[in-house]
Coordinates of C-alpha atoms in Angstrom, one line a residue:
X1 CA 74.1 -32.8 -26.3
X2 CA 72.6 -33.9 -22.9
X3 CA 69.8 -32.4 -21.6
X4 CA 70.0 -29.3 -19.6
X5 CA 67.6 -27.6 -17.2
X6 CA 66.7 -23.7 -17.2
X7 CA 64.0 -22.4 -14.6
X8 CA 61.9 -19.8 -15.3
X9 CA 60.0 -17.5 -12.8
X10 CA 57.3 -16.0 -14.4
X11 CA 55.3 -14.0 -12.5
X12 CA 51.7 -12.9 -14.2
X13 CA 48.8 -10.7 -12.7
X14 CA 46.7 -13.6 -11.5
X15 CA 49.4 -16.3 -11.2
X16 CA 52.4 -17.1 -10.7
X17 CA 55.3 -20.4 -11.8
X18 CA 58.4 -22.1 -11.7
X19 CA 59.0 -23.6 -15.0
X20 CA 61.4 -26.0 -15.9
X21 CA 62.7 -26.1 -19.6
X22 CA 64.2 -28.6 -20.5
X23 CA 66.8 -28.3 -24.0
X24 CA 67.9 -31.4 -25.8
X25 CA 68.3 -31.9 -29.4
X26 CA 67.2 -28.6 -30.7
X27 CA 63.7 -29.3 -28.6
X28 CA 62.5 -27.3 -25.8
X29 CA 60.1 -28.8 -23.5
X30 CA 58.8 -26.7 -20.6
X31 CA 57.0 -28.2 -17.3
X32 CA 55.4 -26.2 -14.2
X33 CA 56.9 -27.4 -11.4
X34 CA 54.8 -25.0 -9.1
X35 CA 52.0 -22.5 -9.7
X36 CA 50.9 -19.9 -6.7
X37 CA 47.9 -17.2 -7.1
X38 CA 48.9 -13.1 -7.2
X39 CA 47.2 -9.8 -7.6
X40 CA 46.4 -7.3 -5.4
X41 CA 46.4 -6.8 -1.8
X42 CA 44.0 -4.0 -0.5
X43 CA 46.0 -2.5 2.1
X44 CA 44.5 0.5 4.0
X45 CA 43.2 2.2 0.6
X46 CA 45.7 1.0 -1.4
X47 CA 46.4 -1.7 -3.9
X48 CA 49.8 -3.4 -3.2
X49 CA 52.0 -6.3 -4.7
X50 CA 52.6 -9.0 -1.7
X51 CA 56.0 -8.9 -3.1
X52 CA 57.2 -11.2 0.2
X53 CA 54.5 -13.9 0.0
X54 CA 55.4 -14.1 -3.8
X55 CA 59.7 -14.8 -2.8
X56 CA 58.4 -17.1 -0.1
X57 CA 56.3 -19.0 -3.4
X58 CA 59.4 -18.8 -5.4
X59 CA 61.7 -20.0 -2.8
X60 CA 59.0 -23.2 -2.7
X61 CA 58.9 -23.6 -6.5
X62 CA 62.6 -23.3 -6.5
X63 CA 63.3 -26.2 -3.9
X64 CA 61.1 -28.5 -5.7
X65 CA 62.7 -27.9 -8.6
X66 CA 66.1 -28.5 -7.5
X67 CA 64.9 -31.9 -6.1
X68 CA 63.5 -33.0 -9.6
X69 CA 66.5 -31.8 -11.5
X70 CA 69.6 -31.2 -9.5
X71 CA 72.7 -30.7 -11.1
X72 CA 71.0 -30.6 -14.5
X73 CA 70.1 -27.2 -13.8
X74 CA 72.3 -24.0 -15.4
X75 CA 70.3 -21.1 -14.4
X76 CA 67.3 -18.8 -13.1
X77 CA 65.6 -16.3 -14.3
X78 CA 62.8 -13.7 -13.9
X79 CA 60.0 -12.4 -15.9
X80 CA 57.2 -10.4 -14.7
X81 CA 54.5 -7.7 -16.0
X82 CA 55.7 -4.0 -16.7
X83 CA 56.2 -0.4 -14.8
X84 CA 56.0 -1.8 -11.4
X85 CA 58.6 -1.2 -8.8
X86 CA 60.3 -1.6 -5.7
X87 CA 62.3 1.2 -3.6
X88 CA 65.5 -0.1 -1.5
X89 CA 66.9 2.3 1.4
X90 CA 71.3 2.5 1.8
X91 CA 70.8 -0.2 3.6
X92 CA 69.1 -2.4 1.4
X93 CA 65.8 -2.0 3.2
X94 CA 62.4 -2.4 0.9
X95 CA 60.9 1.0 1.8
X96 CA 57.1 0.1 1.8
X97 CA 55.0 -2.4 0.1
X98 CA 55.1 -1.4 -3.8
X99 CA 52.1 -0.3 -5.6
X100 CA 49.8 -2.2 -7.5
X101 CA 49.5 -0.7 -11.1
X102 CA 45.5 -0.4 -10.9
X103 CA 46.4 2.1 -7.5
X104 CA 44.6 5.1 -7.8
X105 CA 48.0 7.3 -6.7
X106 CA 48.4 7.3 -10.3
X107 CA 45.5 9.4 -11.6
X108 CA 45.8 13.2 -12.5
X109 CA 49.8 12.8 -12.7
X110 CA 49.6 12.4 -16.2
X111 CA 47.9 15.7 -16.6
X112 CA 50.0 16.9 -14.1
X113 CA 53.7 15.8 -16.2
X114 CA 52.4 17.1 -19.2
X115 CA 51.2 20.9 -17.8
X116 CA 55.7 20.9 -17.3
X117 CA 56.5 19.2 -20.6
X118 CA 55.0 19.4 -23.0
X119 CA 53.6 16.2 -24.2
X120 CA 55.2 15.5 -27.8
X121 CA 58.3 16.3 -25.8
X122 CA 57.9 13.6 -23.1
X123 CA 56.9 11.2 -26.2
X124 CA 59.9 12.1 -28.0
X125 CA 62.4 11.5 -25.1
X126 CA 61.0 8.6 -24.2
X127 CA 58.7 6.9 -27.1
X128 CA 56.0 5.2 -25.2
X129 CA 52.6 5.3 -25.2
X130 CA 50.7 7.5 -22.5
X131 CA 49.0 5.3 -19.7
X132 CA 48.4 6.7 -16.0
X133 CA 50.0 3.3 -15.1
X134 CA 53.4 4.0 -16.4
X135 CA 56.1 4.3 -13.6
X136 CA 56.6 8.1 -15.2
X137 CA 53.4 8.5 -13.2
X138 CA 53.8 6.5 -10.2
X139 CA 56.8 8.1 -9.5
X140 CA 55.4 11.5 -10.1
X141 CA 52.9 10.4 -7.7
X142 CA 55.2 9.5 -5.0
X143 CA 57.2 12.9 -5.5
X144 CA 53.8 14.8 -4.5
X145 CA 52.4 12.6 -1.9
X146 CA 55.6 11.2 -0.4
X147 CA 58.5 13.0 -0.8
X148 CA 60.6 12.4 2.3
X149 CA 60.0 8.2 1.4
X150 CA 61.5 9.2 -2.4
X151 CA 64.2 11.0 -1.0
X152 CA 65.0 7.7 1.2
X153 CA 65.1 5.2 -2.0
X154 CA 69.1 4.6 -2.9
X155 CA 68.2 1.9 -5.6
X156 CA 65.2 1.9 -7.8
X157 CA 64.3 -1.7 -9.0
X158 CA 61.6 -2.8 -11.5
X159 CA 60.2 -6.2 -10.0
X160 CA 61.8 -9.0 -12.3
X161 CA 64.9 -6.9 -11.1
X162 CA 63.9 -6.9 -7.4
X163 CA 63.3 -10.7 -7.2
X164 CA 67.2 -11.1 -9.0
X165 CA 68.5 -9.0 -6.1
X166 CA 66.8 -11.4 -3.8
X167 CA 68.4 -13.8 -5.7
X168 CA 71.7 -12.7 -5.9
X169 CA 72.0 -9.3 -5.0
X170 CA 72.6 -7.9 -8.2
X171 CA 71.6 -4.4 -8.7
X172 CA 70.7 -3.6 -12.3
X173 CA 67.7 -3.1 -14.2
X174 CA 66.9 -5.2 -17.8
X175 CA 66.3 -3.4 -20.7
X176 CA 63.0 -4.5 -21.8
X177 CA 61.5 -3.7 -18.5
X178 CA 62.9 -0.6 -18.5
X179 CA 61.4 0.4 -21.5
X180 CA 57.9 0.1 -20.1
X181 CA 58.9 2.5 -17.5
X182 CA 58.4 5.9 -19.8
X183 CA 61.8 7.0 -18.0
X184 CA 64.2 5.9 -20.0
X185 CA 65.4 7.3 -23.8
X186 CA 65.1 4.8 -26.8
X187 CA 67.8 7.0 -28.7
X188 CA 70.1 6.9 -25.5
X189 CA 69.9 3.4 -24.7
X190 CA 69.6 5.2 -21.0
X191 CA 67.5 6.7 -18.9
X192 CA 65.7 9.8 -19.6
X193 CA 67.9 12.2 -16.6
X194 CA 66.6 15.0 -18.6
X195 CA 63.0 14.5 -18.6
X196 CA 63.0 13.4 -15.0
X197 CA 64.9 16.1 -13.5
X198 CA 62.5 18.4 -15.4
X199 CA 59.6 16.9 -13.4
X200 CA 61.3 16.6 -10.0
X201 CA 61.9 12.8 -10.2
X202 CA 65.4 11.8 -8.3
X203 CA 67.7 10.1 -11.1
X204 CA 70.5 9.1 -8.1
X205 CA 68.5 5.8 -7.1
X206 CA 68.1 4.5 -11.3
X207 CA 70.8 1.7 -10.8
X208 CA 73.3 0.5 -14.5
X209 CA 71.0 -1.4 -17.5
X210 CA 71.6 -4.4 -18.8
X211 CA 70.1 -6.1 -21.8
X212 CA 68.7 -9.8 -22.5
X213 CA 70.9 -12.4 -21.4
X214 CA 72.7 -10.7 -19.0
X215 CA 74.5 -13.1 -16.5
X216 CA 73.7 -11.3 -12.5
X217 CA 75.8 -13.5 -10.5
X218 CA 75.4 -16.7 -8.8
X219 CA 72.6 -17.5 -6.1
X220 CA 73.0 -16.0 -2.7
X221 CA 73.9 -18.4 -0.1
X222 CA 70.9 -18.3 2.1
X223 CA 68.8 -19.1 -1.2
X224 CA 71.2 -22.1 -1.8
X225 CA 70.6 -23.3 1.7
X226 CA 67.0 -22.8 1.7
X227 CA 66.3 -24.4 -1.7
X228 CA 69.1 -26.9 -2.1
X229 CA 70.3 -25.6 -5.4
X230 CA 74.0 -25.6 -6.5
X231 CA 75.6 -22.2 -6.9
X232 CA 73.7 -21.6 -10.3
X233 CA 74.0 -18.6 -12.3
X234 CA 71.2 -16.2 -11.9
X235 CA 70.5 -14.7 -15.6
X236 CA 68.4 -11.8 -17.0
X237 CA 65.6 -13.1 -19.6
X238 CA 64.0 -10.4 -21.5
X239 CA 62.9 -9.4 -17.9
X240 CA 59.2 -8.3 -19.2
X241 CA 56.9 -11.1 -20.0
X242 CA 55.6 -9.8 -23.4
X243 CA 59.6 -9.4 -24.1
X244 CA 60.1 -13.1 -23.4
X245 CA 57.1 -14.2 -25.3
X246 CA 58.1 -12.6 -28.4
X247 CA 61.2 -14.1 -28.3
X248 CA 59.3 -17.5 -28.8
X249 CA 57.5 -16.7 -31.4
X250 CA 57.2 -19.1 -34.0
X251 CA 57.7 -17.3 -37.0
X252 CA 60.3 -18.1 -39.3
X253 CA 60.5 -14.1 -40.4
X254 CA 62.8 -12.7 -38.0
X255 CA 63.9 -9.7 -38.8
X256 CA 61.1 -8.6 -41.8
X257 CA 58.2 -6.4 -40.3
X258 CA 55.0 -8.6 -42.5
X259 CA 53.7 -10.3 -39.5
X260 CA 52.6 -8.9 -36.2
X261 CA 51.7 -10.8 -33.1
X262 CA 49.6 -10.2 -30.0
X263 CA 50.5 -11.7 -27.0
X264 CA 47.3 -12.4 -25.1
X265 CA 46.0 -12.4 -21.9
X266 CA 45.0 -9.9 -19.1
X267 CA 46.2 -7.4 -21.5
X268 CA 46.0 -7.6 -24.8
X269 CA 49.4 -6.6 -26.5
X270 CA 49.6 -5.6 -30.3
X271 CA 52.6 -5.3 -32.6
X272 CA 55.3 -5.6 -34.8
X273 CA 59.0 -6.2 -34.2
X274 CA 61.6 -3.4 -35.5
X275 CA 64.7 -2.5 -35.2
X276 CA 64.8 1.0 -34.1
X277 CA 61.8 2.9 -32.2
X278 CA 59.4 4.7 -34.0
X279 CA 59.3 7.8 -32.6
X280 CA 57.7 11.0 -35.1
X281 CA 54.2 12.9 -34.5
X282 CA 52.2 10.1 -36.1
X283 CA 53.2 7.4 -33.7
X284 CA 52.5 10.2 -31.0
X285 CA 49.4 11.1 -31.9
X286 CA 47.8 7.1 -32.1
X287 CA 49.8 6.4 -28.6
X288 CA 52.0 3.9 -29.6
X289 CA 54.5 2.4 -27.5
X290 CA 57.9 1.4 -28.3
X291 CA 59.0 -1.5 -25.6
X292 CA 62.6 -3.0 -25.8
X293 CA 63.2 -6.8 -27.6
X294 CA 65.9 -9.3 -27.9
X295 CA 68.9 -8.0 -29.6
X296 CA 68.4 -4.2 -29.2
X297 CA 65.4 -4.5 -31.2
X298 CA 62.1 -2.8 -30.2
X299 CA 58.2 -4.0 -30.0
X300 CA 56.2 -1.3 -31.8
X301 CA 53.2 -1.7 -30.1
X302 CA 49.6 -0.9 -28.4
X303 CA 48.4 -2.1 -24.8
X304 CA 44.7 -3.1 -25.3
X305 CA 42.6 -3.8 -22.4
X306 CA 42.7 -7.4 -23.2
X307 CA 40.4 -10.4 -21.7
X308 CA 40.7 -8.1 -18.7
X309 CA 36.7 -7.3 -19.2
X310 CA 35.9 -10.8 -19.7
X311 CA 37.7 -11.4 -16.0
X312 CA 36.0 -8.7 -14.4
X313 CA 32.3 -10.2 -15.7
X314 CA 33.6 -13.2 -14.8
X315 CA 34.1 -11.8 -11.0
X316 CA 31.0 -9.7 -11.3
X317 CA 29.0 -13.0 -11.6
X318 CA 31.1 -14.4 -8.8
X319 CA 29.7 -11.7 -6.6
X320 CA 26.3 -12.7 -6.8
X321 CA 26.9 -16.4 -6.2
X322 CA 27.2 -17.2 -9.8
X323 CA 30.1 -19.9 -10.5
X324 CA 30.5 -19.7 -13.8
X325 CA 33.5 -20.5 -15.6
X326 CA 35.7 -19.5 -18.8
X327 CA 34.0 -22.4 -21.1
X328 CA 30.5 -21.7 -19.7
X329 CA 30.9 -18.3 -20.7
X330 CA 32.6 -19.0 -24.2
X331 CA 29.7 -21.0 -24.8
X332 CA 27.6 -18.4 -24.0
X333 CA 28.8 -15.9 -25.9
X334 CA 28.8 -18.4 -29.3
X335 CA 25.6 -18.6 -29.1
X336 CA 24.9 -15.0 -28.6
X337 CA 23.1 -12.7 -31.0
X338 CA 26.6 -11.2 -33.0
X339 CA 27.5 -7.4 -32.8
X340 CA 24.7 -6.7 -30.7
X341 CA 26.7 -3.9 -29.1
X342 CA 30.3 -2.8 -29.0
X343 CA 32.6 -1.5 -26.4
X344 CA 35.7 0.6 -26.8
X345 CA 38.1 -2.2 -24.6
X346 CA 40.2 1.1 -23.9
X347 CA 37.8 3.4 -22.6
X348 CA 39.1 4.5 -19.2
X349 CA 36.0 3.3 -17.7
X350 CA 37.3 -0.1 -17.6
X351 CA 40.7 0.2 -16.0
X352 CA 39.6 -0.6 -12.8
X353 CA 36.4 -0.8 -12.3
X354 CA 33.8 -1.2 -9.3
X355 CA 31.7 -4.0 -11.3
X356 CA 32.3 -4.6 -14.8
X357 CA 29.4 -5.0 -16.2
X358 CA 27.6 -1.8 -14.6
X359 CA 30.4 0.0 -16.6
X360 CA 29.9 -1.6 -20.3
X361 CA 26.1 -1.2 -19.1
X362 CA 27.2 1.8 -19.2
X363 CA 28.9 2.5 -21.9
X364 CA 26.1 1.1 -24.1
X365 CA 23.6 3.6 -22.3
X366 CA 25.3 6.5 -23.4
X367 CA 26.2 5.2 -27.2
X368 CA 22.2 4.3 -27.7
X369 CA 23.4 0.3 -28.0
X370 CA 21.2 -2.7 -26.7
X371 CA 22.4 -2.9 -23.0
X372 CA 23.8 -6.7 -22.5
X373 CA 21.7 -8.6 -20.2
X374 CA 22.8 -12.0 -20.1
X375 CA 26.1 -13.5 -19.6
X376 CA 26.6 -14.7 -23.4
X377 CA 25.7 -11.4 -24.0
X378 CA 28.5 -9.3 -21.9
X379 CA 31.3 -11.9 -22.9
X380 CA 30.1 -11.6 -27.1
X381 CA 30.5 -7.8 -26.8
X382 CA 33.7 -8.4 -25.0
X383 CA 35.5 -10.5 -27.4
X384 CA 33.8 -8.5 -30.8
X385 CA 35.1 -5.7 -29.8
X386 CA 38.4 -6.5 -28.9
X387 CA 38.9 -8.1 -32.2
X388 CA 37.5 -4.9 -33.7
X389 CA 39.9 -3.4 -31.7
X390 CA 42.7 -5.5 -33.3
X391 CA 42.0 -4.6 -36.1
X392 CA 42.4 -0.7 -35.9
X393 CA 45.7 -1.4 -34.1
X394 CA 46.7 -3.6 -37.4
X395 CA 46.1 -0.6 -39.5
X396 CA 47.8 1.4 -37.5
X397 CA 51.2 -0.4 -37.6
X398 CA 50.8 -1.0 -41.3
X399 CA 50.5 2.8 -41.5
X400 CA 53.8 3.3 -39.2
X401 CA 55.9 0.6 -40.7
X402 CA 54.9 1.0 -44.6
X403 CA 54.9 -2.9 -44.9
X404 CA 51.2 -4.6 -44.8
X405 CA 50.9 -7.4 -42.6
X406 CA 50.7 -11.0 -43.8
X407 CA 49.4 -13.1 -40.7
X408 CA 49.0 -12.3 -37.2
X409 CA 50.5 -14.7 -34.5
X410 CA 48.8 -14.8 -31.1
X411 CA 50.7 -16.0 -28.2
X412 CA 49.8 -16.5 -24.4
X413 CA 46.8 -17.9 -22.4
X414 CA 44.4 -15.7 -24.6
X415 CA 45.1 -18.3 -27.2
X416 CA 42.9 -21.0 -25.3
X417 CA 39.7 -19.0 -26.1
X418 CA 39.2 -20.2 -29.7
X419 CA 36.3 -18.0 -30.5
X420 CA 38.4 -14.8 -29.7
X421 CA 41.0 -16.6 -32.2
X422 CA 38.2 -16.8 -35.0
X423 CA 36.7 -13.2 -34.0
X424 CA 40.5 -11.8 -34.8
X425 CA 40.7 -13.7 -37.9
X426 CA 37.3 -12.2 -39.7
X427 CA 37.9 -9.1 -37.7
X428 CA 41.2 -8.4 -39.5
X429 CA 40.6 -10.4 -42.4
X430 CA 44.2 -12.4 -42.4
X431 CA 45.4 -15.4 -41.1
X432 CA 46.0 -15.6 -37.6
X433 CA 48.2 -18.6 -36.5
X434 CA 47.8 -19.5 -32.6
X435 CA 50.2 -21.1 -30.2
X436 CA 52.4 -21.4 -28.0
X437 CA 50.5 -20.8 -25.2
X438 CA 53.6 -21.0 -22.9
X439 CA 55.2 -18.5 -25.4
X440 CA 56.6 -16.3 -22.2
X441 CA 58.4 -19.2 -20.1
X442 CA 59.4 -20.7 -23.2
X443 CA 61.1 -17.5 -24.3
X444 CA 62.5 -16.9 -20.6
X445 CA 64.4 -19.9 -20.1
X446 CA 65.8 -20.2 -24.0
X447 CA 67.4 -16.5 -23.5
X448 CA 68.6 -18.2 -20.7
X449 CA 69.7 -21.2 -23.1
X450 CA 71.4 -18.3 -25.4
X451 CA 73.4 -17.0 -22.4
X452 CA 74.8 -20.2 -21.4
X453 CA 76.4 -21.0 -25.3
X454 CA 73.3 -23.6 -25.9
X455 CA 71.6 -21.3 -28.7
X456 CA 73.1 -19.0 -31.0
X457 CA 70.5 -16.3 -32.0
X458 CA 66.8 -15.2 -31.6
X459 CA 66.4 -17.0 -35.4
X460 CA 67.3 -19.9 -33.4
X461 CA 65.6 -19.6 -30.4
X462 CA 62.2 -19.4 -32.6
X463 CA 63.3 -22.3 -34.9
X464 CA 63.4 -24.5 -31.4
X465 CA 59.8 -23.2 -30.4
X466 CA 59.0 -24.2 -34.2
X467 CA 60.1 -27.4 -33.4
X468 CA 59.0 -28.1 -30.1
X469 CA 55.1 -27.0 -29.9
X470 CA 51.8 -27.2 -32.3
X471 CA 50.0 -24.3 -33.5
X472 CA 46.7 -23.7 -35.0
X473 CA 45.7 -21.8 -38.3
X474 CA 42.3 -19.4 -38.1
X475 CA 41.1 -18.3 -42.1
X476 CA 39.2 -15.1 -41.8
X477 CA 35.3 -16.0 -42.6
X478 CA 32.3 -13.5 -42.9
X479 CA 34.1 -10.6 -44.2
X480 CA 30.8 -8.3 -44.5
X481 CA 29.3 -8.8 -41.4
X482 CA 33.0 -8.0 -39.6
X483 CA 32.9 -5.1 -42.4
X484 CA 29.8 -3.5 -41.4
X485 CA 31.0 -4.0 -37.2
X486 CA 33.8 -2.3 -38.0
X487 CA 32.3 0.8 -39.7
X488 CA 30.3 1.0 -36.4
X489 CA 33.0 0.8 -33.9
X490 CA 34.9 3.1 -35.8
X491 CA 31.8 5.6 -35.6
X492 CA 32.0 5.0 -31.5
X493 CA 35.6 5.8 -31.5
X494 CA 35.3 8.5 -33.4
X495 CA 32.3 9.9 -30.8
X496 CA 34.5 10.2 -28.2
X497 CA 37.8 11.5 -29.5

């Protein structure tokens, strides 16, 4: 078969790309064709998404990629993060600048949903896992503070969905995305009207799902003229980037629950691939999440604060003039006195903090700890306790599932930082196999593949990533030492519930 093109869009916290994969002979290989900077925009006490500055990025990436590639090209697609949104008018308007998740709008309407539903009731119509950053919440939020702007909204899009309509005006809502939301009904395969209606939340504006795969029409026009692409189809990936990125997971286990992953980065996400949700009072009492997969399956899993804390040390030092970057600060940490003290990477404290390291300071202040001083110091107690915090999470889906876990595979940019690998390794005491680090584009543009007849199944899609990257092997080492850490940082987590 010749070689055929597929472009990715993914669209991270920090970053953003336009990949180009390129499929021949059972091979995948993926290439940036542009990279552009993201996160969030202070605007008058707020946090927002430049949602317009990112489509004018896109539109760049796209036009270089149509000059590399041209005809070769079959389709486009868009992945992003989770629960995010954008608001369109009847006339197709964007109503306001969308939120930022880290917005404060958010906080209290958690408490606020669950003084009208009971909790284990919203868990049970909707199966995922309780964070003030859900869309359940912003939307709640909205309802309170801005009511007449909710009222205006005739088409609710999540943002992989919004940059489609841009694309091609489709107006639809993937499934995996949709599962971050907390507003739509595992068992259903639909939104959750009855939940919402019970806490005020309009349901007219929630547009028709679609899963993985899903062709959304062909580019608009304008975007043809301003990019110089042929009238490609515009398809659907698994819309959410952790979706996409556990599509390409190496494993050659599809469809057995003995291996979890974590795909790593900003957040840290935990779990195991199923094929229903796992709903039940156990899963709602640890706060797991059930997040839609390739082929109506479902990600069983845990958001963990992730190498979020080792960015915001990072910035923390940047503050006071200190340039340090992610190697100086590995470095650092490997040569830092181990288990020194321990963090809970969930505590609430570190959502969205002022200055990082005033808050694990913090932290360690109240749970009688060493307080970290140096920078190896922060950055050790960062990565020990999120691979402390692994492994709780891997006991916890060996308890929900009833199947123990054989190896853990670890996907994403997290994967670079090789002494977080090894930490996870002794931490949970089983093999953990790393790579690819480009395991979200890769999965975005071979659902894409899959859509256009090129690949058959998700089997497939992983034998091709198999095929087409290296990965890396971490043994577990120093099994009392990780023993005796974990004892502790159970104690702390048990101090606080």
């Amino acid at each position: 078969m010749p070689s055929q093109c597929y472009l990715g869009v993914d669209l991270g916290a920090e970053s953003g790309r336009v990949l180009a994969g390129i499929l021949e002979d059972q091979k995948i290989r993926l290439e940036e064709i542009y990279r552009f900077s993201n996160g969030p925009v202070p605007v008058a006490g707020t946090k927002r998404w430049n949602v317009i500055g990112l489509w004018s990025s896109i539109l760049k990436g796209l036009s270089l990629a149509a000059q590399k590639y041209g005809d070769r090209i079959i389709s486009v697609g868009v992945d992003t993060w989770g629960v995010d949104y954008a608001l369109l008018s009847k006339k197709q308007e964007l109503l306001g600048q969308p939120y930022h998740y880290r917005d404060p709008r958010s906080e209290g309407m958690l408490n606020l949903a669950i003084s009208r539903v009971p909790q284990q009731e919203i868990f049970d119509a909707t199966g995922v896992q309780f964070m003030e950053i859900n869309t359940l919440y912003q939307l709640l939020s909205m309802q309170q503070s801005d009511p007449e702007l909710l009222s205006q909204a005739s088409l609710f899009l999540l943002m992989p969905d919004f940059f489609h309509w841009l694309l091609s005006g489709s107006q639809v809502v993937e499934f995996t995305n949709a599962t971050t939301t907390q507003c739509l009904n595992p068992l259903t395969g639909d939104w959750a009207y009855e939940l919402l209606s019970q806490l005020g939340i309009p349901t007219a504006m929630l547009p028709k799902l679609v899963r993985p795969g899903t062709k959304l029409g062909s580019l608009r026009d304008e975007v043809m003229q301003q990019t110089g692409l042929s009238k490609i189809e515009v398809v659907a990936p698994a819309t959410h980037d952790t979706a996409s990125a556990v599509a390409a997971i190496p494993t050659a286990n599809t469809g057995t629950p003995n291996w979890a992953y974590i795909s790593s980065g900003t957040w840290s996400l935990m779990g195991v691939e199923v094929d229903s949700a796992v709903l039940g009072k156990r899963a709602f009492e640890l706060n797991f999440t059930n997040e839609g997969g390739i082929d109506g399956t479902y990600r069983l899993l845990k958001n963990i604060m992730g190498l979020w804390l080792v960015q915001e040390c990072k910035r923390s030092y940047e503050r006071e003039g200190s340039e340090l970057d992610y190697t100086e600060l590995t470095t650092a940490a490997a040569e830092a006195e181990p288990f020194r003290s321990l963090v809970d990477p969930d505590d609430p404290r570190f959502l969205s903090p002022v200055d990082m390291r005033e808050e694990i300071k913090g932290y360690c202040e109240e749970t009688s700890q060493p307080v970290p001083e140096t920078p190896g110091q922060f950055v050790r107690c960062a990565l020990e306790s999120l691979a402390l915090k692994y492994h709780k999470v891997l006991d916890w889906l060996e308890e929900l599932t009833g199947t123990p876990i054989e190896v853990l595979h670890i996907v994403g940019g997290g994967t670079k930082n090789e002494l977080l690998n090894q930490f996870t390794a002794n931490s949970c005491q089983i093999p953990v196999i790393t790579g690819p680090v480009e395991a979200t584009g890769l999965g975005n543009v071979l659902v894409q593949a899959r859509a256009a007849g090129a690949v058959s199944s998700l089997a497939e899609i992983r034998e091709i990533v198999r095929n087409s990257t290296e990965t890396r092997t971490f043994e577990p080492q120093d099994q009392s030492d990780w023993s005796a850490a974990m004892q502790r940082f159970n104690q702390l987590l048990d101090a606080a519930t």
